Amino acid sequence: LVESGAATTRLQIVSGKGAVGAGLIFGFRNPQSFYGVRISPRDVVLYEVQGGQRALIARAAQTLPLKQWHTLGVEITGKEVKVMLNGK
Protein backbone atom coordinates (compact mmCIF):
# COMPACT_ATOMS: atom_id res chain seq x y z
CA LEU A 1 0.00 0.00 0.00
CA VAL A 2 1.45 3.35 -1.05
CA GLU A 3 1.20 5.94 1.71
CA SER A 4 2.96 8.72 -0.16
CA GLY A 5 4.00 9.40 -3.73
CA ALA A 6 3.31 11.43 -6.81
CA ALA A 7 2.53 10.92 -10.49
CA THR A 8 2.32 13.45 -13.30
CA THR A 9 1.42 13.09 -16.96
CA ARG A 10 0.86 15.27 -19.99
CA LEU A 11 -2.30 14.64 -21.97
CA GLN A 12 -4.69 16.06 -24.52
CA ILE A 13 -8.45 15.92 -24.73
CA VAL A 14 -9.47 15.24 -28.31
CA SER A 15 -12.89 15.26 -29.88
CA GLY A 16 -14.89 12.05 -30.13
CA LYS A 17 -18.24 10.43 -29.54
CA GLY A 18 -19.72 10.18 -26.06
CA ALA A 19 -17.89 11.40 -22.97
CA VAL A 20 -14.53 12.97 -23.85
CA GLY A 21 -11.73 13.06 -21.29
CA ALA A 22 -8.46 11.64 -20.03
CA GLY A 23 -6.92 10.93 -16.66
CA LEU A 24 -4.84 8.95 -14.19
CA ILE A 25 -5.63 5.91 -12.08
CA PHE A 26 -3.85 5.40 -8.75
CA GLY A 27 -4.21 3.28 -5.63
CA PHE A 28 -5.03 0.36 -7.94
CA ARG A 29 -5.88 -2.79 -5.98
CA ASN A 30 -7.80 -4.60 -8.74
CA PRO A 31 -10.08 -3.65 -11.68
CA GLN A 32 -12.95 -3.15 -9.23
CA SER A 33 -11.05 -1.07 -6.63
CA PHE A 34 -8.98 2.04 -7.36
CA TYR A 35 -8.94 5.86 -7.39
CA GLY A 36 -8.93 8.06 -10.46
CA VAL A 37 -8.71 11.67 -11.53
CA ARG A 38 -10.18 12.67 -14.88
CA ILE A 39 -10.29 15.87 -16.90
CA SER A 40 -12.91 16.78 -19.46
CA PRO A 41 -13.50 19.98 -21.44
CA ARG A 42 -15.56 21.36 -18.53
CA ASP A 43 -14.27 19.89 -15.23
CA VAL A 44 -11.75 17.93 -13.16
CA VAL A 45 -13.15 14.96 -11.20
CA LEU A 46 -11.60 12.89 -8.40
CA TYR A 47 -13.38 9.59 -7.79
CA GLU A 48 -13.11 6.21 -6.08
CA VAL A 49 -14.19 2.86 -7.51
CA GLN A 50 -15.22 0.20 -4.97
CA GLY A 51 -16.82 -3.05 -6.04
CA GLY A 52 -16.98 -1.68 -9.59
CA GLN A 53 -19.15 1.29 -8.51
CA ARG A 54 -17.76 4.79 -9.04
CA ALA A 55 -18.28 7.38 -6.29
CA LEU A 56 -17.51 11.08 -6.65
CA ILE A 57 -15.02 12.48 -4.14
CA ALA A 58 -14.58 15.99 -5.58
CA ARG A 59 -15.33 17.98 -8.71
CA ALA A 60 -14.00 21.37 -9.84
CA ALA A 61 -15.40 23.32 -12.77
CA GLN A 62 -12.60 24.07 -15.22
CA THR A 63 -12.76 24.99 -18.90
CA LEU A 64 -10.13 23.06 -20.83
CA PRO A 65 -9.72 23.54 -24.58
CA LEU A 66 -9.58 20.50 -26.84
CA LYS A 67 -6.38 19.47 -28.63
CA GLN A 68 -4.06 21.33 -26.26
CA TRP A 69 -1.54 19.73 -23.92
CA HIS A 70 -2.35 19.77 -20.20
CA THR A 71 -0.33 18.53 -17.23
CA LEU A 72 -2.28 16.44 -14.70
CA GLY A 73 -0.71 15.37 -11.42
CA VAL A 74 -1.63 13.56 -8.21
CA GLU A 75 0.30 13.84 -4.94
CA ILE A 76 -0.51 11.48 -2.06
CA THR A 77 0.57 12.12 1.53
CA GLY A 78 -1.03 9.75 4.03
CA LYS A 79 -4.78 10.10 3.54
CA GLU A 80 -4.51 13.44 1.71
CA VAL A 81 -4.73 13.55 -2.09
CA LYS A 82 -3.76 16.70 -3.97
CA VAL A 83 -4.70 17.05 -7.65
CA MET A 84 -2.78 19.50 -9.80
CA LEU A 85 -3.77 20.73 -13.24
CA ASN A 86 -1.27 22.76 -15.26
CA GLY A 87 0.77 23.49 -12.14
CA LYS A 88 -2.14 24.68 -9.97
PDB file of C-alpha atoms in Angstrom:
ATOM      1  CA  LEU A   1       0.000   0.000   0.000  1.00  0.00           C
ATOM      2  CA  VAL A   2       1.448   3.354  -1.052  1.00  0.00           C
ATOM      3  CA  GLU A   3       1.198   5.943   1.714  1.00  0.00           C
ATOM      4  CA  SER A   4       2.958   8.717  -0.158  1.00  0.00           C
ATOM      5  CA  GLY A   5       3.996   9.396  -3.725  1.00  0.00           C
ATOM      6  CA  ALA A   6       3.309  11.431  -6.813  1.00  0.00           C
ATOM      7  CA  ALA A   7       2.530  10.924 -10.485  1.00  0.00           C
ATOM      8  CA  THR A   8       2.320  13.449 -13.302  1.00  0.00           C
ATOM      9  CA  THR A   9       1.420  13.087 -16.960  1.00  0.00           C
ATOM     10  CA  ARG A  10       0.856  15.271 -19.991  1.00  0.00           C
ATOM     11  CA  LEU A  11      -2.296  14.639 -21.972  1.00  0.00           C
ATOM     12  CA  GLN A  12      -4.692  16.058 -24.518  1.00  0.00           C
ATOM     13  CA  ILE A  13      -8.450  15.924 -24.729  1.00  0.00           C
ATOM     14  CA  VAL A  14      -9.465  15.236 -28.309  1.00  0.00           C
ATOM     15  CA  SER A  15     -12.891  15.261 -29.882  1.00  0.00           C
ATOM     16  CA  GLY A  16     -14.890  12.049 -30.127  1.00  0.00           C
ATOM     17  CA  LYS A  17     -18.239  10.428 -29.544  1.00  0.00           C
ATOM     18  CA  GLY A  18     -19.721  10.181 -26.056  1.00  0.00           C
ATOM     19  CA  ALA A  19     -17.886  11.403 -22.970  1.00  0.00           C
ATOM     20  CA  VAL A  20     -14.534  12.967 -23.851  1.00  0.00           C
ATOM     21  CA  GLY A  21     -11.735  13.058 -21.293  1.00  0.00           C
ATOM     22  CA  ALA A  22      -8.456  11.642 -20.028  1.00  0.00           C
ATOM     23  CA  GLY A  23      -6.921  10.926 -16.663  1.00  0.00           C
ATOM     24  CA  LEU A  24      -4.839   8.950 -14.191  1.00  0.00           C
ATOM     25  CA  ILE A  25      -5.626   5.909 -12.084  1.00  0.00           C
ATOM     26  CA  PHE A  26      -3.847   5.399  -8.753  1.00  0.00           C
ATOM     27  CA  GLY A  27      -4.208   3.284  -5.631  1.00  0.00           C
ATOM     28  CA  PHE A  28      -5.025   0.355  -7.937  1.00  0.00           C
ATOM     29  CA  ARG A  29      -5.878  -2.795  -5.983  1.00  0.00           C
ATOM     30  CA  ASN A  30      -7.798  -4.603  -8.739  1.00  0.00           C
ATOM     31  CA  PRO A  31     -10.081  -3.648 -11.675  1.00  0.00           C
ATOM     32  CA  GLN A  32     -12.950  -3.148  -9.230  1.00  0.00           C
ATOM     33  CA  SER A  33     -11.052  -1.070  -6.631  1.00  0.00           C
ATOM     34  CA  PHE A  34      -8.976   2.045  -7.364  1.00  0.00           C
ATOM     35  CA  TYR A  35      -8.935   5.861  -7.389  1.00  0.00           C
ATOM     36  CA  GLY A  36      -8.926   8.059 -10.461  1.00  0.00           C
ATOM     37  CA  VAL A  37      -8.708  11.665 -11.534  1.00  0.00           C
ATOM     38  CA  ARG A  38     -10.180  12.667 -14.880  1.00  0.00           C
ATOM     39  CA  ILE A  39     -10.293  15.869 -16.895  1.00  0.00           C
ATOM     40  CA  SER A  40     -12.911  16.777 -19.460  1.00  0.00           C
ATOM     41  CA  PRO A  41     -13.500  19.984 -21.442  1.00  0.00           C
ATOM     42  CA  ARG A  42     -15.562  21.358 -18.528  1.00  0.00           C
ATOM     43  CA  ASP A  43     -14.267  19.894 -15.228  1.00  0.00           C
ATOM     44  CA  VAL A  44     -11.755  17.926 -13.161  1.00  0.00           C
ATOM     45  CA  VAL A  45     -13.146  14.959 -11.204  1.00  0.00           C
ATOM     46  CA  LEU A  46     -11.603  12.888  -8.397  1.00  0.00           C
ATOM     47  CA  TYR A  47     -13.382   9.588  -7.792  1.00  0.00           C
ATOM     48  CA  GLU A  48     -13.114   6.214  -6.085  1.00  0.00           C
ATOM     49  CA  VAL A  49     -14.193   2.859  -7.510  1.00  0.00           C
ATOM     50  CA  GLN A  50     -15.223   0.199  -4.970  1.00  0.00           C
ATOM     51  CA  GLY A  51     -16.820  -3.052  -6.043  1.00  0.00           C
ATOM     52  CA  GLY A  52     -16.985  -1.684  -9.587  1.00  0.00           C
ATOM     53  CA  GLN A  53     -19.146   1.290  -8.511  1.00  0.00           C
ATOM     54  CA  ARG A  54     -17.764   4.794  -9.044  1.00  0.00           C
ATOM     55  CA  ALA A  55     -18.282   7.376  -6.291  1.00  0.00           C
ATOM     56  CA  LEU A  56     -17.510  11.082  -6.655  1.00  0.00           C
ATOM     57  CA  ILE A  57     -15.016  12.476  -4.137  1.00  0.00           C
ATOM     58  CA  ALA A  58     -14.577  15.991  -5.582  1.00  0.00           C
ATOM     59  CA  ARG A  59     -15.335  17.983  -8.714  1.00  0.00           C
ATOM     60  CA  ALA A  60     -14.003  21.366  -9.835  1.00  0.00           C
ATOM     61  CA  ALA A  61     -15.397  23.321 -12.770  1.00  0.00           C
ATOM     62  CA  GLN A  62     -12.596  24.072 -15.217  1.00  0.00           C
ATOM     63  CA  THR A  63     -12.764  24.991 -18.898  1.00  0.00           C
ATOM     64  CA  LEU A  64     -10.129  23.061 -20.835  1.00  0.00           C
ATOM     65  CA  PRO A  65      -9.721  23.538 -24.578  1.00  0.00           C
ATOM     66  CA  LEU A  66      -9.582  20.497 -26.839  1.00  0.00           C
ATOM     67  CA  LYS A  67      -6.383  19.473 -28.633  1.00  0.00           C
ATOM     68  CA  GLN A  68      -4.060  21.334 -26.261  1.00  0.00           C
ATOM     69  CA  TRP A  69      -1.545  19.730 -23.923  1.00  0.00           C
ATOM     70  CA  HIS A  70      -2.348  19.770 -20.199  1.00  0.00           C
ATOM     71  CA  THR A  71      -0.329  18.528 -17.232  1.00  0.00           C
ATOM     72  CA  LEU A  72      -2.276  16.444 -14.696  1.00  0.00           C
ATOM     73  CA  GLY A  73      -0.713  15.372 -11.416  1.00  0.00           C
ATOM     74  CA  VAL A  74      -1.626  13.557  -8.212  1.00  0.00           C
ATOM     75  CA  GLU A  75       0.299  13.835  -4.944  1.00  0.00           C
ATOM     76  CA  ILE A  76      -0.515  11.478  -2.061  1.00  0.00           C
ATOM     77  CA  THR A  77       0.573  12.125   1.527  1.00  0.00           C
ATOM     78  CA  GLY A  78      -1.025   9.752   4.030  1.00  0.00           C
ATOM     79  CA  LYS A  79      -4.777  10.103   3.537  1.00  0.00           C
ATOM     80  CA  GLU A  80      -4.509  13.437   1.706  1.00  0.00           C
ATOM     81  CA  VAL A  81      -4.732  13.551  -2.089  1.00  0.00           C
ATOM     82  CA  LYS A  82      -3.758  16.696  -3.972  1.00  0.00           C
ATOM     83  CA  VAL A  83      -4.705  17.046  -7.646  1.00  0.00           C
ATOM     84  CA  MET A  84      -2.780  19.497  -9.798  1.00  0.00           C
ATOM     85  CA  LEU A  85      -3.774  20.733 -13.241  1.00  0.00           C
ATOM     86  CA  ASN A  86      -1.269  22.761 -15.257  1.00  0.00           C
ATOM     87  CA  GLY A  87       0.773  23.485 -12.135  1.00  0.00           C
ATOM     88  CA  LYS A  88      -2.139  24.683  -9.973  1.00  0.00           C
TER      89      LYS A  88
END
